[in-house]
Amino acid sequence: MTTSMSRRHLLVTGGAAAAVLATTGLPSPAAAAPARASGPAVVLAWNRELLAIVRTPGLQPATVHPTRSFALLHAAIHDAVVATTGTGRPYLFTVDAPGHAAPEAAAAQAAHDVLAALYPARAAELADLLAGQLARVTPPAARTDGVRAGQLVARLLLGLRTGDGSAAIPPVLSPGTAPGQYRPTPPAFAPAAFTHWAAVTPFVLDRADRFRPAPYPSLAGAQYAKALREVAAAGRDTSTTRTAGETVQARFWAAPIWNYWNEIAQSVVTGSRSNLLVAARVFARLNLAFADAVIAFYEAKYHYRIWRPITAVRLAGEDGNPATDGVPDWSSLATTPADPAYPGAHSVVSQAGALVLRREYGPRWPVEVASEALPGVLRRFASFQEAADEAGLSRITAGVHTRLDHEAGRRLGLDVAAFVLRS
C-alpha cells in the first residue's frame, strides 16, 4: 500500500534558496512580529469558486476525484496563512515569510495558483478573482511578500502531489458472477468508476487501508437478510412503505456529498464570525479528511466488491438465504452509482464532515442545508450529526445502499476524520 507523503514539513528560507526536510510541527521563524489575520472572505470566495468549477460540466476530469482538488486548494490556503501569521501548525509545509507579509494576499495567491494549475480553462476567471482580492490588500510591501509566500506554498504542494496516482488510467474491473459480487447496474450498466483511486497517495493517512471496514456479513445470515429486506421495501421506486418525507430526503441528498458539506462549512464559518486563520484551518481539516476518506472508501469498495441493492434484490433467489426473496423487476428510487456498495460514500463523507465541524464549533450548532439536486428546498438540523445521519440514511430510501453499507461508512468516516484531526 502506498505511503502518505502528507506529513513532510519543509522549512523554506531565504526566498526559497534552500529547502530542508524537517520534523513534523517545526515552527516557522519570522523576521518580525507575525501579521494579524483578518476575516474569512478570501477562503470562502475560493471555496465558492471551486464549487462552481466542479459543478460546471467538462471542467472536472472524469477520472480525477474532485475531493483531491478541494484538499489541494485548502491545504495551500491553510499553509500560506500559517506561514504569514506565524500561528498554528502547517499540514504540509513550514515556509519562512517576512513578519509583515499579508496573510490575505498569501491565501489568495496560493488558492489561485493551485486552481490555475488544476483548471487552466478557467484562467481568466481565476485571475480576475485574484486581482480583486489583492487590490484590497495594503500596504504594497505586505501584499508583495504575501504573494511570494502563497506562490511558494502552492508550488511546493503541487510538486509534492505530482505522481500521486491520480492521473493513472483506471483499470477495468471484471464483473462478478457469484452471489454477492459486484457487477454493473442498470440502466446504463456503466463500468466501475475510480477503480484506480485506492492507489492514490493519501494526504494525511499513512495508508489507504488503515481503517478498512470489517468483512461484509455472510449472505446466508440474518443480518444480511434484514438489511436487504429493508432496502427492498423502502428503496424501491414504487415503494408503498417509504414516506413522502423520506422520498424528499432521498432526492435532496442525491448530489455529490462533499459539495453539501463544503456549503455547510461556508454557512457555519460565516455565521460564527471565524477569522481567516480559523476558516483556513476548518476548510483544510474538512477537505483533507474528505480526500483521504474517498481514497479509503474506494480501497474498501474494491477490496470487498459487494453488489448493489438493485442486483442483490433481483438475484436474491440465488443468494442462499431463505429469508430473502428475489424480485426480478425491482428498481431503486435513485440511479445506482457505478461502484460497489460497501461502504456507503455518503455515510463516510458525512460522518467525517460532522466530526470535523463538531470539533471546531461544538455538538449543537443549527445547520441549514440547500441542495443542488433539489433546488429551492432547504432542510434544517439542530446539529452536524443530525445532518450526517440523514444524509447517510437517505441512501437506503434511495435504494442504492443497505444499512450495512451505512454503518460501515459511518465508522470509516469517524476513523479517518479523527486521524486527520490528531495529525
Short mmCIF file of C-alpha atoms in Angstrom, two decimals:
data_model
loop_
_atom_site.label_atom_id
_atom_site.label_comp_id
_atom_site.label_asym_id
_atom_site.label_seq_id
_atom_site.Cartn_x
_atom_site.Cartn_y
_atom_site.Cartn_z
CA MET A 1 0.00 0.00 0.00
CA THR A 2 1.27 3.47 -0.87
CA THR A 3 2.70 5.52 1.97
CA SER A 4 1.41 9.04 2.51
CA MET A 5 3.62 11.97 1.55
CA SER A 6 1.47 14.35 3.52
CA ARG A 7 3.38 14.89 6.74
CA ARG A 8 6.55 16.25 5.21
CA HIS A 9 7.14 19.69 6.64
CA LEU A 10 9.62 21.76 4.67
CA LEU A 11 11.29 24.78 6.17
CA VAL A 12 11.90 27.09 3.22
CA THR A 13 14.03 30.14 3.95
CA GLY A 14 15.85 32.91 2.17
CA GLY A 15 13.33 33.37 -0.60
CA ALA A 16 13.23 29.62 -1.23
CA ALA A 17 17.01 29.46 -1.55
CA ALA A 18 17.03 26.29 0.50
CA ALA A 19 14.60 23.55 1.29
CA VAL A 20 15.39 21.25 4.18
CA LEU A 21 13.29 18.26 5.25
CA ALA A 22 12.25 18.95 8.83
CA THR A 23 10.30 17.25 11.57
CA THR A 24 6.54 17.47 11.94
CA GLY A 25 5.45 20.59 13.76
CA LEU A 26 8.60 22.62 13.12
CA PRO A 27 7.77 26.24 13.98
CA SER A 28 8.04 28.86 11.28
CA PRO A 29 10.61 31.55 12.11
CA ALA A 30 9.72 35.14 11.34
CA ALA A 31 11.81 38.23 10.99
CA ALA A 32 9.23 40.38 12.73
CA ALA A 33 6.02 40.11 14.69
CA PRO A 34 3.52 37.85 12.90
CA ALA A 35 0.94 39.52 10.69
CA ARG A 36 -2.59 39.66 12.02
CA ALA A 37 -5.20 37.51 10.27
CA SER A 38 -8.48 39.15 9.29
CA GLY A 39 -11.83 37.78 8.17
CA PRO A 40 -12.59 34.60 6.25
CA ALA A 41 -13.73 36.22 2.99
CA VAL A 42 -10.72 35.03 0.98
CA VAL A 43 -11.21 31.39 2.00
CA LEU A 44 -14.94 31.49 1.32
CA ALA A 45 -14.53 33.11 -2.09
CA TRP A 46 -12.09 30.47 -3.32
CA ASN A 47 -14.19 27.65 -1.95
CA ARG A 48 -17.20 29.02 -3.84
CA GLU A 49 -15.07 29.28 -6.95
CA LEU A 50 -14.08 25.63 -6.77
CA LEU A 51 -17.66 24.58 -6.14
CA ALA A 52 -18.65 26.48 -9.29
CA ILE A 53 -15.87 24.76 -11.22
CA VAL A 54 -16.75 21.20 -10.21
CA ARG A 55 -20.41 21.88 -10.95
CA THR A 56 -19.61 23.05 -14.49
CA PRO A 57 -19.79 20.17 -16.98
CA GLY A 58 -16.49 19.44 -18.67
CA LEU A 59 -14.15 21.21 -16.23
CA GLN A 60 -13.52 18.36 -13.79
CA PRO A 61 -11.52 15.48 -15.35
CA ALA A 62 -13.71 12.38 -15.30
CA THR A 63 -11.08 10.16 -13.70
CA VAL A 64 -9.81 12.64 -11.09
CA HIS A 65 -11.91 12.78 -7.96
CA PRO A 66 -13.00 16.34 -7.03
CA THR A 67 -12.04 15.90 -3.38
CA ARG A 68 -8.39 15.96 -4.44
CA SER A 69 -8.86 19.50 -5.76
CA PHE A 70 -10.59 20.66 -2.58
CA ALA A 71 -7.79 19.20 -0.45
CA LEU A 72 -5.08 20.84 -2.57
CA LEU A 73 -6.86 24.20 -2.52
CA HIS A 74 -7.43 24.32 1.20
CA ALA A 75 -4.11 22.80 2.26
CA ALA A 76 -2.41 25.53 0.23
CA ILE A 77 -4.55 28.30 1.73
CA HIS A 78 -4.01 26.97 5.24
CA ASP A 79 -0.25 26.65 4.99
CA ALA A 80 0.05 30.07 3.35
CA VAL A 81 -1.90 31.63 6.22
CA VAL A 82 0.17 29.80 8.83
CA ALA A 83 3.38 30.93 7.14
CA THR A 84 2.36 34.59 7.18
CA THR A 85 0.79 34.72 10.64
CA GLY A 86 3.31 32.60 12.49
CA THR A 87 0.34 30.93 14.18
CA GLY A 88 -0.66 27.30 14.01
CA ARG A 89 0.99 24.24 12.57
CA PRO A 90 1.09 23.59 8.83
CA TYR A 91 -0.28 20.43 7.32
CA LEU A 92 2.38 20.17 4.68
CA PHE A 93 4.95 22.94 4.57
CA THR A 94 6.57 25.34 7.00
CA VAL A 95 7.57 28.34 4.89
CA ASP A 96 9.61 31.26 6.22
CA ALA A 97 7.89 34.53 5.31
CA PRO A 98 8.60 38.10 6.46
CA GLY A 99 6.62 39.05 9.53
CA HIS A 100 4.81 41.85 7.72
CA ALA A 101 3.61 39.64 4.83
CA ALA A 102 -0.15 39.90 4.38
CA PRO A 103 -1.97 36.62 5.13
CA GLU A 104 -4.87 37.57 2.85
CA ALA A 105 -2.51 38.00 -0.09
CA ALA A 106 -0.73 34.74 0.67
CA ALA A 107 -4.00 32.84 0.90
CA ALA A 108 -5.40 34.34 -2.30
CA GLN A 109 -2.23 33.72 -4.30
CA ALA A 110 -1.87 30.15 -3.08
CA ALA A 111 -5.50 29.44 -3.92
CA HIS A 112 -5.19 30.99 -7.36
CA ASP A 113 -2.03 29.11 -8.26
CA VAL A 114 -3.47 25.76 -7.23
CA LEU A 115 -6.70 26.18 -9.16
CA ALA A 116 -4.97 27.71 -12.19
CA ALA A 117 -2.76 24.62 -12.37
CA LEU A 118 -5.70 22.25 -11.99
CA TYR A 119 -8.18 24.10 -14.24
CA PRO A 120 -6.28 26.09 -16.91
CA ALA A 121 -9.50 26.60 -18.89
CA ARG A 122 -10.70 28.81 -16.04
CA ALA A 123 -7.58 31.01 -16.10
CA ALA A 124 -9.30 34.31 -16.87
CA GLU A 125 -11.92 33.98 -14.13
CA LEU A 126 -9.32 32.91 -11.60
CA ALA A 127 -7.06 35.84 -12.48
CA ASP A 128 -9.94 38.28 -12.07
CA LEU A 129 -10.82 36.90 -8.65
CA LEU A 130 -7.19 37.12 -7.52
CA ALA A 131 -6.75 40.68 -8.81
CA GLY A 132 -9.85 41.85 -6.97
CA GLN A 133 -8.66 40.35 -3.71
CA LEU A 134 -5.08 41.62 -3.96
CA ALA A 135 -6.27 45.14 -4.78
CA ARG A 136 -7.77 45.34 -1.30
CA VAL A 137 -4.53 44.37 0.47
CA THR A 138 -2.30 47.17 1.73
CA PRO A 139 0.46 48.24 2.15
CA PRO A 140 2.12 47.15 -1.12
CA ALA A 141 5.15 45.61 0.59
CA ALA A 142 2.92 43.39 2.73
CA ARG A 143 0.97 42.38 -0.36
CA THR A 144 4.12 41.56 -2.33
CA ASP A 145 5.61 39.41 0.40
CA GLY A 146 2.29 37.65 0.94
CA VAL A 147 2.06 36.88 -2.76
CA ARG A 148 5.54 35.39 -2.73
CA ALA A 149 4.69 33.17 0.24
CA GLY A 150 1.49 31.98 -1.42
CA GLN A 151 3.28 31.22 -4.67
CA LEU A 152 5.89 29.17 -2.87
CA VAL A 153 3.39 27.15 -0.86
CA ALA A 154 1.33 26.35 -3.96
CA ARG A 155 4.40 25.37 -5.98
CA LEU A 156 5.67 23.07 -3.25
CA LEU A 157 2.29 21.47 -2.69
CA LEU A 158 1.61 20.87 -6.38
CA GLY A 159 5.09 19.42 -6.77
CA LEU A 160 4.57 17.10 -3.83
CA ARG A 161 1.36 15.72 -5.31
CA THR A 162 2.82 15.15 -8.76
CA GLY A 163 2.85 11.41 -9.36
CA ASP A 164 0.38 10.68 -6.54
CA GLY A 165 -1.51 8.18 -8.71
CA SER A 166 -4.45 10.44 -9.53
CA ALA A 167 -3.50 10.59 -13.24
CA ALA A 168 -3.47 6.82 -13.68
CA ILE A 169 -5.76 5.15 -16.19
CA PRO A 170 -8.48 3.34 -14.20
CA PRO A 171 -8.16 -0.42 -14.69
CA VAL A 172 -11.18 -2.31 -15.96
CA LEU A 173 -12.98 -4.28 -13.26
CA SER A 174 -14.31 -7.62 -14.43
CA PRO A 175 -17.98 -8.07 -13.50
CA GLY A 176 -18.68 -10.51 -10.69
CA THR A 177 -20.57 -13.72 -11.30
CA ALA A 178 -21.01 -15.26 -7.85
CA PRO A 179 -23.69 -14.18 -5.33
CA GLY A 180 -22.64 -11.02 -3.52
CA GLN A 181 -20.12 -9.92 -6.15
CA TYR A 182 -20.46 -6.50 -7.77
CA ARG A 183 -21.46 -6.18 -11.35
CA PRO A 184 -22.55 -3.10 -13.42
CA THR A 185 -26.05 -1.85 -12.67
CA PRO A 186 -28.98 -0.62 -14.77
CA PRO A 187 -29.94 1.43 -16.59
CA ALA A 188 -26.54 2.28 -18.15
CA PHE A 189 -24.57 -0.74 -16.94
CA ALA A 190 -21.52 1.56 -16.89
CA PRO A 191 -18.13 0.12 -15.98
CA ALA A 192 -16.97 0.59 -12.40
CA ALA A 193 -15.64 4.10 -11.73
CA PHE A 194 -12.48 5.24 -9.93
CA THR A 195 -11.00 1.76 -9.87
CA HIS A 196 -7.56 3.39 -9.54
CA TRP A 197 -8.39 5.65 -6.61
CA ALA A 198 -7.45 3.20 -3.87
CA ALA A 199 -3.85 3.51 -5.08
CA VAL A 200 -3.77 7.31 -4.87
CA THR A 201 -1.38 8.54 -2.18
CA PRO A 202 -3.32 9.78 0.85
CA PHE A 203 -2.79 13.33 2.09
CA VAL A 204 -2.71 12.50 5.81
CA LEU A 205 -3.36 8.79 6.28
CA ASP A 206 -0.25 6.61 6.24
CA ARG A 207 -2.02 4.05 4.05
CA ALA A 208 -5.39 3.70 2.36
CA ASP A 209 -6.42 0.52 4.19
CA ARG A 210 -5.60 1.71 7.72
CA PHE A 211 -9.29 1.76 8.69
CA ARG A 212 -10.68 -0.77 6.25
CA PRO A 213 -14.16 -1.87 7.42
CA ALA A 214 -14.71 -5.36 8.77
CA PRO A 215 -15.58 -8.07 6.25
CA TYR A 216 -19.10 -7.99 4.86
CA PRO A 217 -21.57 -10.21 6.74
CA SER A 218 -22.46 -13.61 5.34
CA LEU A 219 -25.16 -13.54 2.68
CA ALA A 220 -26.71 -16.54 4.42
CA GLY A 221 -27.10 -14.73 7.75
CA ALA A 222 -29.95 -12.89 9.43
CA GLN A 223 -28.10 -9.56 9.46
CA TYR A 224 -27.82 -9.53 5.68
CA ALA A 225 -31.41 -10.65 5.19
CA LYS A 226 -32.74 -7.90 7.44
CA ALA A 227 -30.72 -5.22 5.66
CA LEU A 228 -31.77 -6.43 2.23
CA ARG A 229 -35.45 -6.60 3.16
CA GLU A 230 -35.27 -3.03 4.47
CA VAL A 231 -33.88 -1.55 1.27
CA ALA A 232 -36.11 -3.74 -0.89
CA ALA A 233 -39.17 -2.22 0.78
CA ALA A 234 -38.07 1.38 1.43
CA GLY A 235 -35.81 1.95 -1.55
CA ARG A 236 -37.97 0.67 -4.40
CA ASP A 237 -39.08 3.20 -6.98
CA THR A 238 -42.71 2.18 -6.39
CA SER A 239 -42.36 1.71 -2.63
CA THR A 240 -45.54 1.84 -0.56
CA THR A 241 -43.67 1.94 2.76
CA ARG A 242 -41.43 4.94 2.09
CA THR A 243 -42.99 8.15 3.40
CA ALA A 244 -43.27 11.36 1.41
CA GLY A 245 -40.67 12.90 3.71
CA GLU A 246 -38.23 10.06 3.10
CA THR A 247 -38.69 10.48 -0.64
CA VAL A 248 -37.77 14.15 -0.32
CA GLN A 249 -34.70 13.22 1.74
CA ALA A 250 -33.56 10.67 -0.81
CA ARG A 251 -33.80 13.21 -3.61
CA PHE A 252 -32.41 16.10 -1.57
CA TRP A 253 -29.08 14.39 -0.85
CA ALA A 254 -28.58 12.96 -4.35
CA ALA A 255 -25.76 15.32 -5.43
CA PRO A 256 -22.03 14.90 -4.63
CA ILE A 257 -21.93 14.75 -0.86
CA TRP A 258 -18.67 16.70 -0.39
CA ASN A 259 -20.32 19.70 -2.08
CA TYR A 260 -23.03 19.78 0.59
CA TRP A 261 -20.50 19.74 3.42
CA ASN A 262 -18.42 22.49 1.89
CA GLU A 263 -21.61 24.55 1.63
CA ILE A 264 -22.41 23.73 5.25
CA ALA A 265 -18.92 24.81 6.29
CA GLN A 266 -19.33 28.09 4.41
CA SER A 267 -22.52 28.84 6.32
CA VAL A 268 -21.02 27.92 9.67
CA VAL A 269 -17.80 29.87 9.16
CA THR A 270 -19.79 32.93 8.14
CA GLY A 271 -22.28 32.64 10.98
CA SER A 272 -19.61 32.07 13.61
CA ARG A 273 -17.57 35.09 12.52
CA SER A 274 -14.47 32.92 12.35
CA ASN A 275 -11.30 34.79 11.41
CA LEU A 276 -9.03 33.94 8.48
CA LEU A 277 -6.86 31.51 10.41
CA VAL A 278 -9.83 29.56 11.81
CA ALA A 279 -11.55 29.45 8.43
CA ALA A 280 -8.40 28.19 6.76
CA ARG A 281 -7.97 25.53 9.43
CA VAL A 282 -11.58 24.34 9.26
CA PHE A 283 -11.66 24.01 5.49
CA ALA A 284 -8.26 22.32 5.39
CA ARG A 285 -9.23 19.75 8.00
CA LEU A 286 -12.57 19.17 6.34
CA ASN A 287 -11.23 18.64 2.85
CA LEU A 288 -8.13 16.70 3.79
CA ALA A 289 -10.46 14.37 5.68
CA PHE A 290 -12.75 14.11 2.65
CA ALA A 291 -9.90 13.41 0.25
CA ASP A 292 -8.47 10.65 2.41
CA ALA A 293 -11.93 9.27 3.21
CA VAL A 294 -12.61 8.89 -0.51
CA ILE A 295 -9.30 7.10 -1.03
CA ALA A 296 -10.11 4.87 1.95
CA PHE A 297 -13.65 4.01 0.89
CA TYR A 298 -12.58 3.17 -2.65
CA GLU A 299 -9.92 0.91 -1.19
CA ALA A 300 -12.62 -0.87 0.78
CA LYS A 301 -15.16 -0.92 -2.05
CA TYR A 302 -12.75 -2.57 -4.45
CA HIS A 303 -11.34 -4.87 -1.81
CA TYR A 304 -14.75 -6.37 -0.97
CA ARG A 305 -16.58 -5.72 -4.29
CA ILE A 306 -20.08 -6.11 -2.85
CA TRP A 307 -23.09 -5.96 -5.16
CA ARG A 308 -25.54 -3.09 -5.06
CA PRO A 309 -29.13 -3.49 -3.79
CA ILE A 310 -30.60 -3.49 -7.29
CA THR A 311 -28.53 -6.58 -8.10
CA ALA A 312 -28.98 -8.15 -4.69
CA VAL A 313 -32.78 -7.84 -4.68
CA ARG A 314 -33.22 -9.04 -8.25
CA LEU A 315 -30.97 -12.04 -7.64
CA ALA A 316 -31.98 -12.76 -4.03
CA GLY A 317 -33.23 -16.16 -5.07
CA GLU A 318 -29.62 -17.11 -5.73
CA ASP A 319 -28.01 -15.76 -2.54
CA GLY A 320 -28.52 -18.91 -0.47
CA ASN A 321 -30.57 -17.11 2.18
CA PRO A 322 -34.10 -18.49 2.70
CA ALA A 323 -35.13 -15.20 4.34
CA THR A 324 -34.69 -13.15 1.15
CA ASP A 325 -36.91 -13.23 -1.95
CA GLY A 326 -35.86 -12.33 -5.47
CA VAL A 327 -37.80 -9.59 -7.26
CA PRO A 328 -36.63 -9.64 -10.90
CA ASP A 329 -38.26 -6.34 -11.86
CA TRP A 330 -37.14 -4.41 -8.75
CA SER A 331 -35.73 -0.91 -9.38
CA SER A 332 -34.39 1.70 -6.99
CA LEU A 333 -35.75 5.21 -6.49
CA ALA A 334 -32.39 6.76 -7.41
CA THR A 335 -29.94 5.73 -10.10
CA THR A 336 -27.26 3.48 -8.65
CA PRO A 337 -23.68 4.85 -8.77
CA ALA A 338 -21.15 2.87 -10.79
CA ASP A 339 -19.14 1.32 -7.96
CA PRO A 340 -19.53 -1.39 -5.31
CA ALA A 341 -21.85 -0.87 -2.35
CA TYR A 342 -19.71 -1.40 0.75
CA PRO A 343 -19.11 1.03 2.46
CA GLY A 344 -21.52 3.85 1.61
CA ALA A 345 -19.81 7.02 0.36
CA HIS A 346 -22.44 9.44 1.69
CA SER A 347 -22.13 7.93 5.14
CA VAL A 348 -18.32 8.06 5.10
CA VAL A 349 -18.03 11.67 3.96
CA SER A 350 -20.93 12.98 6.04
CA GLN A 351 -19.64 11.45 9.23
CA ALA A 352 -16.17 12.82 8.57
CA GLY A 353 -17.64 16.27 7.94
CA ALA A 354 -19.78 16.18 11.06
CA LEU A 355 -16.83 15.25 13.26
CA VAL A 356 -14.54 17.96 11.87
CA LEU A 357 -17.14 20.69 12.28
CA ARG A 358 -18.24 19.44 15.68
CA ARG A 359 -14.65 19.54 16.92
CA GLU A 360 -14.38 23.22 15.96
CA TYR A 361 -17.88 24.51 16.74
CA GLY A 362 -19.37 22.11 19.27
CA PRO A 363 -22.08 19.45 19.15
CA ARG A 364 -25.14 21.71 18.97
CA TRP A 365 -24.94 24.03 16.01
CA PRO A 366 -28.05 24.80 13.91
CA VAL A 367 -27.49 23.81 10.29
CA GLU A 368 -29.45 24.90 7.23
CA VAL A 369 -28.67 22.92 4.09
CA ALA A 370 -29.51 23.61 0.45
CA SER A 371 -29.40 21.03 -2.34
CA GLU A 372 -28.18 21.30 -5.91
CA ALA A 373 -30.22 18.16 -6.63
CA LEU A 374 -33.48 19.67 -5.33
CA PRO A 375 -33.24 23.44 -5.90
CA GLY A 376 -35.29 25.67 -3.67
CA VAL A 377 -35.60 23.14 -0.84
CA LEU A 378 -33.91 23.82 2.49
CA ARG A 379 -33.51 21.33 5.30
CA ARG A 380 -32.72 22.35 8.87
CA PHE A 381 -30.96 20.38 11.58
CA ALA A 382 -30.10 21.02 15.21
CA SER A 383 -26.59 19.58 14.86
CA PHE A 384 -23.99 18.43 12.37
CA GLN A 385 -24.64 14.84 13.41
CA GLU A 386 -28.33 15.09 12.56
CA ALA A 387 -27.44 16.25 9.06
CA ALA A 388 -24.87 13.47 8.67
CA ASP A 389 -27.31 10.81 9.83
CA GLU A 390 -30.00 11.90 7.41
CA ALA A 391 -27.56 12.10 4.51
CA GLY A 392 -26.33 8.57 5.11
CA LEU A 393 -29.74 7.02 5.73
CA SER A 394 -31.18 8.75 2.68
CA ARG A 395 -29.21 6.34 0.53
CA ILE A 396 -31.25 3.43 1.90
CA THR A 397 -34.55 5.06 0.97
CA ALA A 398 -32.97 5.97 -2.38
CA GLY A 399 -32.44 2.25 -2.88
CA VAL A 400 -28.70 2.39 -3.54
CA HIS A 401 -27.30 1.19 -0.19
CA THR A 402 -28.22 -1.10 2.68
CA ARG A 403 -27.88 -0.30 6.36
CA LEU A 404 -24.75 -2.47 6.37
CA ASP A 405 -23.12 -0.03 3.96
CA HIS A 406 -24.28 2.93 6.04
CA GLU A 407 -22.97 1.64 9.35
CA ALA A 408 -19.60 0.64 7.91
CA GLY A 409 -19.38 4.04 6.23
CA ARG A 410 -20.07 5.93 9.46
CA ARG A 411 -17.31 4.05 11.22
CA LEU A 412 -14.83 4.67 8.44
CA GLY A 413 -15.67 8.37 8.29
CA LEU A 414 -15.17 8.74 12.03
CA ASP A 415 -11.83 6.95 11.95
CA VAL A 416 -10.44 8.93 9.03
CA ALA A 417 -11.56 12.31 10.39
CA ALA A 418 -10.22 11.54 13.86
CA PHE A 419 -6.87 10.62 12.33
CA VAL A 420 -6.74 13.90 10.39
CA LEU A 421 -7.73 15.92 13.45
CA ARG A 422 -4.94 14.50 15.58
CA SER A 423 -2.27 14.66 12.89
#
